[in-house]
CSV table of C-alpha atoms in Angstrom, one decimal:
chain,number,residue,atom,x,y,z
A,1,UNK,CA,53.7,72.6,66.6
A,2,UNK,CA,50.5,72.4,64.6
A,3,UNK,CA,51.6,74.2,61.9
A,4,UNK,CA,55.5,74.0,61.3
A,5,UNK,CA,55.9,71.5,58.2
A,6,UNK,CA,56.2,67.8,59.0
A,7,UNK,CA,59.4,66.5,57.6
A,8,UNK,CA,58.9,63.1,55.9
A,9,UNK,CA,61.2,60.1,57.4
A,10,UNK,CA,62.0,59.3,53.8
A,11,UNK,CA,63.5,62.4,53.9
A,12,UNK,CA,65.7,62.9,56.8
A,13,UNK,CA,67.2,60.2,56.1
A,14,UNK,CA,68.8,61.4,52.7
A,15,UNK,CA,69.9,64.3,54.6
A,16,UNK,CA,71.5,62.2,56.7
A,17,UNK,CA,72.2,60.2,54.2
A,18,UNK,CA,74.1,62.8,52.0
A,19,UNK,CA,76.6,64.4,55.5
A,20,UNK,CA,77.5,61.0,56.4
A,21,UNK,CA,78.0,59.2,53.8
A,22,UNK,CA,79.6,62.6,51.4
A,23,UNK,CA,81.7,62.2,54.1
A,24,UNK,CA,83.1,58.0,54.0
A,25,UNK,CA,82.8,57.9,50.8
A,26,UNK,CA,84.0,61.1,48.9
A,27,UNK,CA,83.6,60.8,45.6
A,28,UNK,CA,82.5,57.2,44.6
A,29,UNK,CA,78.6,59.2,46.8
A,30,UNK,CA,76.6,60.1,44.5
A,31,UNK,CA,76.6,57.6,42.1
A,32,UNK,CA,75.8,55.2,45.8
A,33,UNK,CA,73.7,57.7,46.0
A,34,UNK,CA,71.8,56.9,42.3
A,35,UNK,CA,71.3,53.1,43.1
A,36,UNK,CA,69.8,53.7,47.1
A,37,UNK,CA,67.0,55.6,44.7
A,38,UNK,CA,66.8,53.4,42.1
A,39,UNK,CA,64.6,50.5,42.5
A,40,UNK,CA,65.7,47.6,44.6
A,41,UNK,CA,67.5,45.3,41.6
A,42,UNK,CA,67.1,41.2,42.7
A,43,UNK,CA,68.9,38.5,41.7
A,44,UNK,CA,68.0,35.0,41.8
A,45,UNK,CA,69.5,32.6,44.3
A,46,UNK,CA,69.1,28.8,42.6
A,47,UNK,CA,67.9,26.2,44.9
A,48,UNK,CA,70.0,23.5,44.6
A,49,UNK,CA,66.8,21.5,46.5
A,50,UNK,CA,65.7,22.0,42.9
A,51,UNK,CA,66.8,20.2,40.2
A,52,UNK,CA,68.8,23.6,37.6
A,53,UNK,CA,68.9,21.9,34.2
A,54,UNK,CA,65.7,23.7,33.2
A,55,UNK,CA,66.2,27.1,34.6
A,56,UNK,CA,69.6,27.8,33.9
A,57,UNK,CA,69.0,27.3,30.8
A,58,UNK,CA,65.8,30.0,30.8
A,59,UNK,CA,68.2,32.8,32.8
A,60,UNK,CA,70.8,32.1,30.9
A,61,UNK,CA,68.8,32.7,27.3
A,62,UNK,CA,67.9,35.8,29.2
A,63,UNK,CA,71.5,37.2,29.8
A,64,UNK,CA,71.3,36.3,33.4
A,65,UNK,CA,74.6,35.8,34.3
A,66,UNK,CA,75.5,33.7,37.8
A,67,UNK,CA,78.0,36.5,39.9
A,68,UNK,CA,79.4,34.4,42.8
A,69,UNK,CA,81.3,31.7,38.9
A,70,UNK,CA,81.8,34.8,37.6
A,71,UNK,CA,83.4,36.7,40.9
A,72,UNK,CA,85.6,33.0,41.0
A,73,UNK,CA,86.8,33.6,37.6
A,74,UNK,CA,88.4,36.7,38.6
A,75,UNK,CA,89.6,35.9,41.6
A,76,UNK,CA,91.6,33.1,39.9
A,77,UNK,CA,93.1,35.1,37.0
A,78,UNK,CA,94.4,37.4,39.2
A,79,UNK,CA,95.7,34.6,41.7
A,80,UNK,CA,97.5,33.5,38.1
A,81,UNK,CA,98.5,36.8,38.5
A,82,UNK,CA,100.4,37.1,41.3
A,83,UNK,CA,101.9,33.6,41.5
A,84,UNK,CA,103.6,34.6,37.7
A,85,UNK,CA,105.0,38.1,39.3
A,86,UNK,CA,106.3,35.4,42.7
A,87,UNK,CA,107.9,33.4,39.6
A,88,UNK,CA,109.3,36.3,38.4
A,89,UNK,CA,111.4,38.3,41.2
A,90,UNK,CA,113.6,35.4,41.2
A,91,UNK,CA,115.5,38.9,43.7
A,92,UNK,CA,113.4,38.5,46.5
A,93,UNK,CA,113.9,37.0,49.3
A,94,UNK,CA,111.9,33.9,51.4
A,95,UNK,CA,110.1,36.5,53.7
A,96,UNK,CA,109.6,39.4,51.3
A,97,UNK,CA,107.3,36.4,48.7
A,98,UNK,CA,103.4,37.4,49.3
A,99,UNK,CA,101.8,33.9,49.3
A,100,UNK,CA,99.6,33.7,46.2
A,101,UNK,CA,95.6,34.7,46.3
A,102,UNK,CA,93.6,31.8,46.6
A,103,UNK,CA,90.1,31.8,45.6
A,104,UNK,CA,87.4,30.9,48.9
A,105,UNK,CA,84.5,31.0,47.0
A,106,UNK,CA,82.0,28.2,47.1
A,107,UNK,CA,81.0,27.0,44.2
A,108,UNK,CA,77.6,25.4,45.3
A,109,UNK,CA,76.1,28.8,45.4
A,110,UNK,CA,75.0,30.6,42.5
A,111,UNK,CA,72.7,33.1,41.9
A,112,UNK,CA,72.3,35.3,38.8
A,113,UNK,CA,71.6,39.0,38.2
A,114,UNK,CA,71.3,41.0,34.2
A,115,UNK,CA,73.7,43.6,33.9
A,116,UNK,CA,74.5,46.3,34.9
A,117,UNK,CA,71.9,49.2,33.0
A,118,UNK,CA,70.0,45.2,31.9
A,119,UNK,CA,66.0,46.3,34.7
A,120,UNK,CA,64.2,43.0,33.1
A,121,UNK,CA,62.7,41.7,36.2
A,122,UNK,CA,62.5,37.8,37.4
A,123,UNK,CA,59.4,35.5,37.0
A,124,UNK,CA,58.2,34.8,40.5
A,125,UNK,CA,59.6,30.9,42.1
A,126,UNK,CA,58.1,27.7,40.6
A,127,UNK,CA,57.1,24.8,42.3
A,128,UNK,CA,58.2,21.5,41.1
A,129,UNK,CA,56.7,18.5,41.5
A,130,UNK,CA,57.7,17.9,45.5
A,131,UNK,CA,56.3,21.5,46.1
A,132,UNK,CA,60.2,22.9,46.1
A,133,UNK,CA,60.5,26.6,44.0
A,134,UNK,CA,63.6,27.0,42.1
A,135,UNK,CA,65.7,30.1,43.9
A,136,UNK,CA,64.6,32.6,45.8
A,137,UNK,CA,64.9,36.8,45.0
A,138,UNK,CA,67.0,38.3,47.1
A,139,UNK,CA,69.6,41.2,46.9
A,140,UNK,CA,72.5,39.5,45.8
A,141,UNK,CA,75.4,41.9,47.9
A,142,UNK,CA,73.5,39.3,50.5
A,143,UNK,CA,75.5,36.6,49.1
A,144,UNK,CA,78.7,38.3,49.9
A,145,UNK,CA,78.6,38.2,53.6
A,146,UNK,CA,77.6,34.5,53.6
A,147,UNK,CA,80.6,33.8,50.9
A,148,UNK,CA,83.2,35.3,53.4
A,149,UNK,CA,81.9,33.2,56.0
A,150,UNK,CA,83.6,30.3,54.3
A,151,UNK,CA,81.3,27.1,55.0
A,152,UNK,CA,83.9,24.6,55.9
A,153,UNK,CA,82.4,20.3,55.8
A,154,UNK,CA,80.0,19.6,59.1
A,155,UNK,CA,80.9,23.4,60.2
A,156,UNK,CA,78.3,24.2,62.7
A,157,UNK,CA,77.3,27.7,61.8
A,158,UNK,CA,75.4,29.7,63.8
A,159,UNK,CA,72.2,32.7,61.4
A,160,UNK,CA,71.4,35.4,64.9
A,161,UNK,CA,69.3,37.4,62.9
A,162,UNK,CA,68.2,35.3,60.3
A,163,UNK,CA,64.8,36.7,59.2
A,164,UNK,CA,63.7,37.0,56.7
A,165,UNK,CA,65.7,33.9,55.6
A,166,UNK,CA,67.7,34.3,53.4
A,167,UNK,CA,71.0,34.6,54.4
A,168,UNK,CA,69.6,31.0,56.2
A,169,UNK,CA,68.9,29.8,53.0
A,170,UNK,CA,71.8,30.8,50.9
A,171,UNK,CA,73.7,28.0,53.6
A,172,UNK,CA,72.1,25.7,53.3
A,173,UNK,CA,72.5,25.7,49.6
A,174,UNK,CA,76.6,25.4,50.0
A,175,UNK,CA,75.7,21.8,51.6
A,176,UNK,CA,78.3,22.5,53.6
A,177,UNK,CA,76.7,23.4,57.4
A,178,UNK,CA,76.5,20.3,59.9
A,179,UNK,CA,73.9,21.5,61.7
A,180,UNK,CA,73.0,25.0,61.0
A,181,UNK,CA,71.4,27.0,63.8
A,182,UNK,CA,68.9,30.5,63.0
A,183,UNK,CA,67.7,32.5,65.3
A,184,UNK,CA,65.6,35.6,64.9
A,185,UNK,CA,64.1,38.0,68.2
A,186,UNK,CA,61.4,38.6,66.7
A,187,UNK,CA,58.7,35.2,66.7
A,188,UNK,CA,56.1,36.9,63.8
A,189,UNK,CA,59.6,36.8,62.1
A,190,UNK,CA,61.3,33.4,63.3
A,191,UNK,CA,57.2,31.8,61.2
A,192,UNK,CA,58.5,33.7,57.9
A,193,UNK,CA,61.7,31.5,58.7
A,194,UNK,CA,59.6,28.6,58.9
A,195,UNK,CA,57.9,29.3,55.7
A,196,UNK,CA,60.9,30.4,54.1
A,197,UNK,CA,62.1,26.9,54.5
A,198,UNK,CA,59.1,24.6,54.1
A,199,UNK,CA,59.0,26.3,50.5
A,200,UNK,CA,62.4,25.9,49.1
A,201,UNK,CA,64.3,23.3,51.5
A,202,UNK,CA,63.1,19.4,51.7
A,203,UNK,CA,62.3,17.0,54.9
A,204,UNK,CA,64.8,14.9,55.2
A,205,UNK,CA,67.6,18.5,54.9
A,206,UNK,CA,65.1,20.6,57.0
A,207,UNK,CA,66.1,18.1,59.9
A,208,UNK,CA,70.3,19.2,59.9
A,209,UNK,CA,68.8,22.8,60.4
A,210,UNK,CA,67.0,24.6,64.5
A,211,UNK,CA,65.2,27.6,64.0
A,212,UNK,CA,64.9,29.5,67.3
A,213,UNK,CA,63.3,33.1,69.4
A,214,UNK,CA,66.2,34.0,71.6
A,215,UNK,CA,67.8,37.6,72.0
A,216,UNK,CA,71.9,37.2,69.9
A,217,UNK,CA,72.9,39.3,73.2
A,218,UNK,CA,71.6,36.4,76.1
A,219,UNK,CA,73.0,34.1,73.6
A,220,UNK,CA,74.9,32.3,75.5
A,221,UNK,CA,72.8,32.0,79.3
A,222,UNK,CA,70.2,30.9,77.0
A,223,UNK,CA,72.0,28.5,73.8
A,224,UNK,CA,75.5,27.0,75.7
A,225,UNK,CA,76.4,26.4,72.0
A,226,UNK,CA,79.8,26.5,70.5
A,227,UNK,CA,79.6,27.0,66.6
A,228,UNK,CA,82.4,26.6,63.8
A,229,UNK,CA,81.4,30.8,62.2
A,230,UNK,CA,78.2,32.6,62.6
A,231,UNK,CA,76.9,35.2,60.9
A,232,UNK,CA,75.5,38.8,62.8
A,233,UNK,CA,73.5,40.7,60.3
A,234,UNK,CA,72.7,43.3,63.3
A,235,UNK,CA,69.6,45.3,62.7
A,236,UNK,CA,70.0,47.9,60.8
A,237,UNK,CA,69.3,51.6,59.5
A,238,UNK,CA,67.8,49.3,56.0
A,239,UNK,CA,69.3,51.8,53.8
A,240,UNK,CA,66.7,51.5,50.2
A,241,UNK,CA,63.1,51.1,52.6
A,242,UNK,CA,64.7,54.5,54.8
A,243,UNK,CA,64.6,56.4,51.7
A,244,UNK,CA,61.9,54.9,49.4
A,245,UNK,CA,59.3,53.9,51.9
A,246,UNK,CA,57.6,56.1,54.9
A,247,UNK,CA,56.0,53.4,55.9
A,248,UNK,CA,58.2,51.2,59.1
A,249,UNK,CA,60.4,54.0,58.5
A,250,UNK,CA,63.2,54.5,61.7
A,251,UNK,CA,64.1,57.5,61.0
A,252,UNK,CA,60.9,58.5,61.9
A,253,UNK,CA,61.0,60.5,64.7
A,254,UNK,CA,58.9,58.7,67.2
A,255,UNK,CA,61.6,56.2,66.4
A,256,UNK,CA,64.5,58.0,66.9
A,257,UNK,CA,65.8,57.0,70.3
A,258,UNK,CA,65.7,53.3,68.9
A,259,UNK,CA,67.7,54.7,66.3
A,260,UNK,CA,69.9,57.0,68.1
A,261,UNK,CA,70.5,53.0,69.8
A,262,UNK,CA,71.9,51.0,67.2
A,263,UNK,CA,75.5,51.4,67.1
A,264,UNK,CA,75.2,50.4,70.8
A,265,UNK,CA,72.5,46.8,69.6
A,266,UNK,CA,75.2,45.8,66.5
A,267,UNK,CA,78.0,46.3,69.5
A,268,UNK,CA,76.3,43.9,72.3
A,269,UNK,CA,75.2,42.1,69.1
A,270,UNK,CA,78.8,41.4,68.1
A,271,UNK,CA,80.0,40.4,71.3
C-alpha cells in the first residue's frame, strides 16, 4: 500500500466517464469529453430587478447573444413549419394529425452567451444605485430545467436542492412565482442562498421567498405543504469538477461509499 502509485481522483473520474459515457453517448462522447476538459464557460443571467438597457447594450457590443430568445425563435420557426405541413396534408384524418409545436419558453428569462469558440469572459457583475447586481454568472445549461418547469402566474414553486442559488434566482426572473420555497439540507449553503438573494433581489421581492434547511427526503413530514411545480437538482458527480479538481472530489477513495449511494439518494429525493 505504501509503494503502490496513487491514482488522482481526477483520473479515476475520467476513466469512469470514458467507460460509461462512451457506451451511452457513443460517437458524441469525444466532443462532450473535450468540452468537459475545457475551462468552464459561463453565461450571464440578466437580473430583471436591475435596469437592463445599458447592460444589454454592453453585452451585445461584445457579440454576446441571449440564447433563450434565440431558442424561442427557432421553436417558433419549427412550429410554423409544422403548421404548414399540417395544412398541406389534406388527406390525413383528424386522428393522424399531430398538434403544432408551441413555444413554452419564458420570455422574461434572458441569458447571454458568447458564440462557440469565443472564450471571452464576462466582467464581474456591478451593483446599481440600490446595490443590486446586474447579472449572475452561471452555467447556461443550468437554466434548461428552469425553462422546462414552465412556471405559470401565481404558481407555488419548491426548489428542493437550491444551493448555491442560480436556479432559485432564475425562477424569480420569471416574475410568475406566487411563492418560492428555496431549500437546501446544508445550513452553510442556505447562508449562501441568503447572500445571493440579498445581492440580486430587492427587499419587497424577497418577501415571496422562504429559505429553509430541511432534508428533502422527509419533506412531507417536515413541511406538509403542496406546490404546483418542484425543481429537484439532485446531488450528482459534478462531472467537470470531478475531472478538473482533486479538492473535494467525489471520486476520491474516501468518498467511494457516498458516490455509490448517489443513485439511491437521487431516487429518494425524486420520490
